[in-house]
């Protein structure tokens, strides 16, 4: 019950903050040639909860900073997030995102690559030209965000290697990969919020720790949804991740736990694009029966506790909203 209320509060707060960010983004992503900017803003206009900008704004507010000092940084983070999505979709040849055609499907591959490049470049231009902070702080923001982009690329290569390798990775190896591919953007969002509030390195470190652990919780929960999620809500077929051969945490744990007939049932579907609906449902049921969901949920709670611990010394409404977001992420059962 408490978690439900917390998740609802977070949801309302996220929506409210998304309004500020969307307004700022729309203004920044206009220009000629029109088609290039339409492609760059395509995914932004068609969804996304703006969780990362929310973290920038709320981290800043929690530490006594003003929202107006953090809006440029918050928008820059969202541009970087969307840049990674556009290029990710090209690499994976995905056709749909947020229920609409991916950027390269709608605008073709060359334009989508350029749209991603525009988002990447605009992010830094936004921080350096639209931020109300002194150059000392904008330099810190640019330094943090650029280092994060390098780590995302390293994580992406790790993900590609996972896919190419026949070997099933360990849970630890997987966590290490998602730390770079996904969690670092949550981490930098919180750190940039602390920088926008002009706070000490200790605060930046505490917020970074929170963001990193939240990012791990987010990705692990996302992985779980990819296996047992309701397809009406996720807009993806049931068991999509198993059929695609994704080595996500629930699948890694299931393959490790399964024996004999159960293992055969999973492996028959794993990475088999021609697997029938019946075979996929059987594999999903086996994974459910192995208690993988409980194991993954208890792991998310462990990381959530570490996240909460790093914010223990702070108080106030913005802190409560950040913790509500953590509860909201844990609660996701889409």
Coordinates of C-alpha atoms in Angstrom, one line a residue:
X1 CA 0.0 0.0 0.0
X2 CA 2.8 2.4 1.0
X3 CA 4.7 1.6 -2.1
X4 CA 1.6 2.2 -4.2
X5 CA 1.1 5.7 -2.7
X6 CA 4.8 6.5 -3.2
X7 CA 4.7 5.4 -6.8
X8 CA 1.6 7.5 -7.5
X9 CA 3.3 10.6 -5.9
X10 CA 6.4 10.1 -8.0
X11 CA 4.3 9.6 -11.1
X12 CA 2.6 13.0 -10.6
X13 CA 5.8 14.8 -9.8
X14 CA 7.6 13.3 -12.8
X15 CA 4.7 14.5 -15.1
X16 CA 4.9 18.0 -13.7
X17 CA 8.6 18.3 -14.2
X18 CA 8.5 16.8 -17.6
X19 CA 6.4 19.8 -18.7
X20 CA 9.2 22.3 -17.9
X21 CA 11.8 20.1 -19.6
X22 CA 9.6 19.5 -22.7
X23 CA 9.1 23.2 -23.2
X24 CA 12.8 23.9 -23.0
X25 CA 13.7 21.0 -25.4
X26 CA 11.2 22.0 -28.0
X27 CA 12.7 25.5 -28.1
X28 CA 16.3 24.1 -28.4
X29 CA 15.5 21.5 -31.1
X30 CA 14.3 23.9 -33.8
X31 CA 16.2 24.8 -36.8
X32 CA 17.0 24.3 -40.5
X33 CA 17.0 22.0 -42.4
X34 CA 13.6 21.2 -40.8
X35 CA 13.8 17.5 -41.5
X36 CA 17.0 17.2 -39.5
X37 CA 15.4 18.8 -36.4
X38 CA 12.2 16.8 -36.9
X39 CA 14.3 13.6 -36.8
X40 CA 16.3 14.8 -33.8
X41 CA 13.1 15.6 -31.8
X42 CA 11.1 12.6 -33.1
X43 CA 11.5 10.3 -30.0
X44 CA 11.4 13.2 -27.6
X45 CA 8.0 14.3 -28.9
X46 CA 6.6 10.8 -28.8
X47 CA 7.1 9.8 -25.2
X48 CA 9.6 9.2 -22.5
X49 CA 9.0 9.9 -18.8
X50 CA 12.0 12.3 -18.5
X51 CA 13.3 10.4 -15.4
X52 CA 16.9 11.6 -15.9
X53 CA 16.0 15.3 -16.1
X54 CA 13.7 14.8 -13.1
X55 CA 16.8 13.6 -11.2
X56 CA 18.9 16.6 -12.2
X57 CA 16.2 19.1 -11.1
X58 CA 15.3 17.3 -7.9
X59 CA 18.9 16.7 -6.8
X60 CA 19.5 20.4 -7.3
X61 CA 16.4 21.4 -5.3
X62 CA 17.2 18.9 -2.5
X63 CA 20.6 20.5 -2.0
X64 CA 19.1 24.0 -1.9
X65 CA 19.6 25.0 -5.5
X66 CA 17.1 26.6 -7.9
X67 CA 15.3 24.8 -10.7
X68 CA 16.2 27.6 -13.1
X69 CA 19.9 26.9 -12.5
X70 CA 19.5 23.2 -13.4
X71 CA 17.0 23.3 -16.4
X72 CA 19.8 23.6 -19.1
X73 CA 21.7 20.6 -17.5
X74 CA 18.4 18.6 -17.2
X75 CA 17.6 19.2 -20.9
X76 CA 21.2 18.3 -21.9
X77 CA 20.9 14.9 -20.1
X78 CA 17.7 14.2 -22.0
X79 CA 19.3 15.0 -25.3
X80 CA 22.1 12.6 -24.5
X81 CA 19.7 9.9 -23.5
X82 CA 17.8 10.3 -26.8
X83 CA 21.0 10.4 -28.8
X84 CA 21.9 6.9 -27.3
X85 CA 18.4 5.7 -28.2
X86 CA 18.6 6.8 -31.8
X87 CA 22.0 5.2 -32.3
X88 CA 21.0 2.1 -30.3
X89 CA 17.9 1.5 -32.5
X90 CA 20.1 1.7 -35.6
X91 CA 22.6 -0.9 -34.2
X92 CA 19.8 -3.2 -33.1
X93 CA 17.7 -2.6 -36.2
X94 CA 14.7 -2.0 -34.0
X95 CA 11.5 -0.8 -35.7
X96 CA 9.4 0.6 -32.9
X97 CA 10.0 2.7 -29.8
X98 CA 7.4 4.5 -27.6
X99 CA 4.8 2.9 -29.9
X100 CA 6.0 4.8 -32.9
X101 CA 8.5 4.0 -35.7
X102 CA 12.2 4.4 -34.7
X103 CA 14.0 7.5 -36.0
X104 CA 15.9 5.5 -38.7
X105 CA 12.7 3.8 -39.9
X106 CA 10.9 7.1 -40.2
X107 CA 13.7 9.2 -41.6
X108 CA 16.2 6.7 -43.0
X109 CA 19.6 5.7 -41.5
X110 CA 21.8 8.6 -42.7
X111 CA 19.4 11.2 -41.3
X112 CA 19.0 9.3 -38.1
X113 CA 22.8 9.2 -37.5
X114 CA 22.9 12.9 -38.1
X115 CA 19.9 13.5 -35.8
X116 CA 21.8 11.6 -33.0
X117 CA 24.9 13.7 -33.7
X118 CA 22.8 16.9 -33.4
X119 CA 21.3 15.8 -30.1
X120 CA 24.8 15.0 -28.8
X121 CA 26.3 18.3 -29.9
X122 CA 23.3 20.3 -28.8
X123 CA 23.5 18.9 -25.3
X124 CA 27.0 20.5 -24.8
X125 CA 25.9 23.7 -26.5
X126 CA 22.9 23.9 -24.2
X127 CA 25.1 23.6 -21.1
X128 CA 27.7 26.1 -22.3
X129 CA 25.4 28.7 -23.7
X130 CA 22.1 28.4 -21.8
X131 CA 23.2 27.7 -18.3
X132 CA 22.9 30.5 -15.7
X133 CA 25.9 29.1 -13.8
X134 CA 29.5 30.5 -13.8
X135 CA 32.1 28.9 -16.1
X136 CA 33.6 26.9 -13.1
X137 CA 30.3 25.0 -12.8
X138 CA 29.6 24.6 -16.5
X139 CA 33.1 23.2 -17.0
X140 CA 32.3 20.6 -14.3
X141 CA 29.0 19.7 -15.9
X142 CA 30.6 19.3 -19.4
X143 CA 33.4 17.2 -17.9
X144 CA 31.0 14.9 -16.1
X145 CA 28.7 14.4 -19.0
X146 CA 31.4 13.8 -21.6
X147 CA 33.1 11.2 -19.4
X148 CA 29.7 9.5 -19.0
X149 CA 29.2 9.4 -22.8
X150 CA 32.6 7.5 -23.1
X151 CA 31.4 5.0 -20.5
X152 CA 28.1 4.5 -22.3
X153 CA 30.0 3.6 -25.5
X154 CA 32.2 1.2 -23.5
X155 CA 29.1 -0.4 -22.0
X156 CA 27.5 -0.7 -25.5
X157 CA 30.5 -2.5 -26.8
X158 CA 30.3 -4.8 -23.7
X159 CA 26.7 -5.5 -24.6
X160 CA 27.6 -6.3 -28.2
X161 CA 30.3 -8.7 -27.0
X162 CA 27.8 -10.4 -24.7
X163 CA 25.5 -11.0 -27.7
X164 CA 28.4 -12.3 -29.9
X165 CA 29.8 -14.6 -27.3
X166 CA 28.3 -18.1 -27.0
X167 CA 29.1 -18.2 -23.3
X168 CA 26.4 -17.1 -20.9
X169 CA 27.9 -14.4 -18.7
X170 CA 27.7 -14.4 -14.9
X171 CA 25.3 -12.1 -13.0
X172 CA 28.3 -10.1 -11.8
X173 CA 29.6 -9.5 -15.4
X174 CA 26.1 -8.4 -16.4
X175 CA 25.8 -5.9 -13.6
X176 CA 29.2 -4.5 -14.6
X177 CA 28.0 -4.0 -18.2
X178 CA 24.7 -2.3 -17.2
X179 CA 26.5 0.0 -14.8
X180 CA 28.3 1.5 -17.8
X181 CA 25.5 1.1 -20.4
X182 CA 22.5 2.3 -18.3
X183 CA 23.3 3.3 -14.7
X184 CA 26.0 5.9 -15.5
X185 CA 23.3 8.2 -17.1
X186 CA 21.3 8.1 -13.9
X187 CA 24.5 8.6 -11.9
X188 CA 25.5 11.7 -13.9
X189 CA 22.0 13.2 -13.7
X190 CA 22.1 13.2 -9.9
X191 CA 25.8 14.4 -9.9
X192 CA 24.9 17.3 -12.3
X193 CA 22.0 18.3 -10.0
X194 CA 24.4 18.6 -7.1
X195 CA 26.9 20.7 -9.2
X196 CA 24.0 23.0 -10.3
X197 CA 23.3 23.5 -6.6
X198 CA 27.0 24.6 -6.2
X199 CA 27.6 21.9 -3.5
X200 CA 30.8 20.2 -2.3
X201 CA 32.3 17.1 -3.8
X202 CA 31.0 15.0 -0.9
X203 CA 27.4 15.9 -2.0
X204 CA 28.2 15.2 -5.6
X205 CA 29.6 11.8 -4.5
X206 CA 26.5 10.9 -2.4
X207 CA 24.2 11.8 -5.2
X208 CA 26.3 9.9 -7.8
X209 CA 26.0 6.8 -5.6
X210 CA 22.3 7.2 -5.3
X211 CA 21.9 7.6 -9.1
X212 CA 24.2 4.6 -10.0
X213 CA 22.2 2.3 -7.7
X214 CA 18.9 3.6 -8.9
X215 CA 20.1 3.0 -12.5
X216 CA 20.9 -0.6 -11.7
X217 CA 17.5 -1.1 -10.1
X218 CA 15.9 0.5 -13.2
X219 CA 17.7 -1.8 -15.7
X220 CA 17.2 -5.0 -13.7
X221 CA 13.4 -4.3 -13.3
X222 CA 13.3 -3.5 -17.1
X223 CA 14.9 -6.9 -17.8
X224 CA 12.3 -8.6 -15.7
X225 CA 9.5 -6.8 -17.5
X226 CA 11.1 -8.0 -20.8
X227 CA 10.4 -11.6 -19.7
X228 CA 7.2 -11.5 -17.7
X229 CA 5.6 -8.2 -18.6
X230 CA 2.1 -7.8 -19.8
X231 CA 2.4 -7.3 -23.6
X232 CA -0.7 -5.1 -23.7
X233 CA 1.2 -2.6 -21.5
X234 CA 4.8 -3.1 -22.7
X235 CA 3.7 -3.2 -26.4
X236 CA 6.1 -6.0 -26.9
X237 CA 5.3 -9.7 -27.4
X238 CA 5.5 -11.9 -24.3
X239 CA 9.0 -13.4 -23.8
X240 CA 10.4 -11.1 -26.5
X241 CA 13.8 -10.9 -24.8
X242 CA 14.2 -14.7 -24.7
X243 CA 13.3 -15.1 -28.4
X244 CA 15.8 -12.4 -29.3
X245 CA 18.5 -14.1 -27.3
X246 CA 19.1 -11.2 -24.9
X247 CA 21.4 -12.2 -22.1
X248 CA 19.5 -10.2 -19.5
X249 CA 19.8 -10.9 -15.8
X250 CA 16.6 -13.0 -15.4
X251 CA 17.6 -15.1 -18.4
X252 CA 21.1 -15.6 -17.1
X253 CA 19.7 -16.7 -13.8
X254 CA 17.1 -19.0 -15.3
X255 CA 19.6 -20.7 -17.6
X256 CA 22.0 -21.2 -14.6
X257 CA 19.2 -22.7 -12.5
X258 CA 17.4 -24.8 -15.1
X259 CA 18.1 -28.5 -15.3
X260 CA 17.2 -31.3 -17.8
X261 CA 13.9 -30.8 -19.5
X262 CA 13.4 -27.2 -18.1
X263 CA 16.7 -26.1 -19.5
X264 CA 15.9 -27.6 -22.9
X265 CA 12.5 -25.7 -22.9
X266 CA 14.3 -22.4 -22.4
X267 CA 17.2 -23.1 -24.8
X268 CA 14.7 -24.1 -27.5
X269 CA 13.4 -20.6 -27.5
X270 CA 16.6 -18.6 -26.6
X271 CA 17.7 -16.7 -29.6
X272 CA 15.3 -18.5 -31.9
X273 CA 13.3 -16.0 -33.9
X274 CA 11.2 -18.8 -35.3
X275 CA 10.0 -20.1 -31.9
X276 CA 6.3 -20.6 -31.8
X277 CA 4.0 -18.8 -29.3
X278 CA 3.4 -22.0 -27.5
X279 CA 7.2 -22.7 -27.1
X280 CA 7.7 -19.1 -25.8
X281 CA 4.9 -19.4 -23.3
X282 CA 6.3 -22.7 -22.0
X283 CA 9.7 -21.1 -21.6
X284 CA 8.2 -18.1 -19.7
X285 CA 6.3 -20.5 -17.4
X286 CA 9.5 -22.4 -16.7
X287 CA 11.3 -19.2 -15.8
X288 CA 8.4 -18.2 -13.5
X289 CA 8.5 -21.7 -11.8
X290 CA 12.3 -21.3 -11.1
X291 CA 11.6 -18.4 -8.8
X292 CA 13.7 -16.0 -10.9
X293 CA 11.3 -13.1 -10.3
X294 CA 11.8 -13.3 -6.5
X295 CA 15.5 -13.5 -6.9
X296 CA 15.6 -10.5 -9.2
X297 CA 13.3 -8.5 -7.0
X298 CA 15.4 -9.2 -3.9
X299 CA 18.5 -8.0 -5.8
X300 CA 16.7 -4.8 -6.8
X301 CA 15.9 -4.2 -3.1
X302 CA 19.5 -4.7 -2.1
X303 CA 20.6 -1.9 -4.6
X304 CA 17.6 0.2 -3.6
X305 CA 18.7 0.1 0.1
X306 CA 22.2 1.2 -0.9
X307 CA 20.7 4.0 -2.9
X308 CA 18.6 5.1 0.0
X309 CA 21.6 4.9 2.4
X310 CA 23.5 7.5 0.4
X311 CA 20.7 10.1 0.9
X312 CA 20.2 9.5 4.6
X313 CA 21.7 12.8 5.7
X314 CA 19.3 14.9 3.5
X315 CA 15.8 16.1 4.2
X316 CA 12.9 18.0 2.5
X317 CA 10.2 17.6 -0.1
X318 CA 12.6 17.1 -3.1
X319 CA 14.4 14.3 -1.2
X320 CA 11.0 12.6 -0.6
X321 CA 10.2 13.0 -4.3
X322 CA 13.5 11.3 -5.3
X323 CA 12.9 8.4 -2.9
X324 CA 9.4 8.2 -4.3
X325 CA 11.0 7.8 -7.8
X326 CA 13.1 4.9 -6.4
X327 CA 9.9 3.2 -5.0
X328 CA 8.2 3.9 -8.4
X329 CA 11.0 2.1 -10.3
X330 CA 10.9 -0.9 -7.9
X331 CA 7.2 -1.1 -8.2
X332 CA 7.1 -1.2 -12.0
X333 CA 5.4 -4.4 -13.0
X334 CA 4.3 -3.4 -16.6

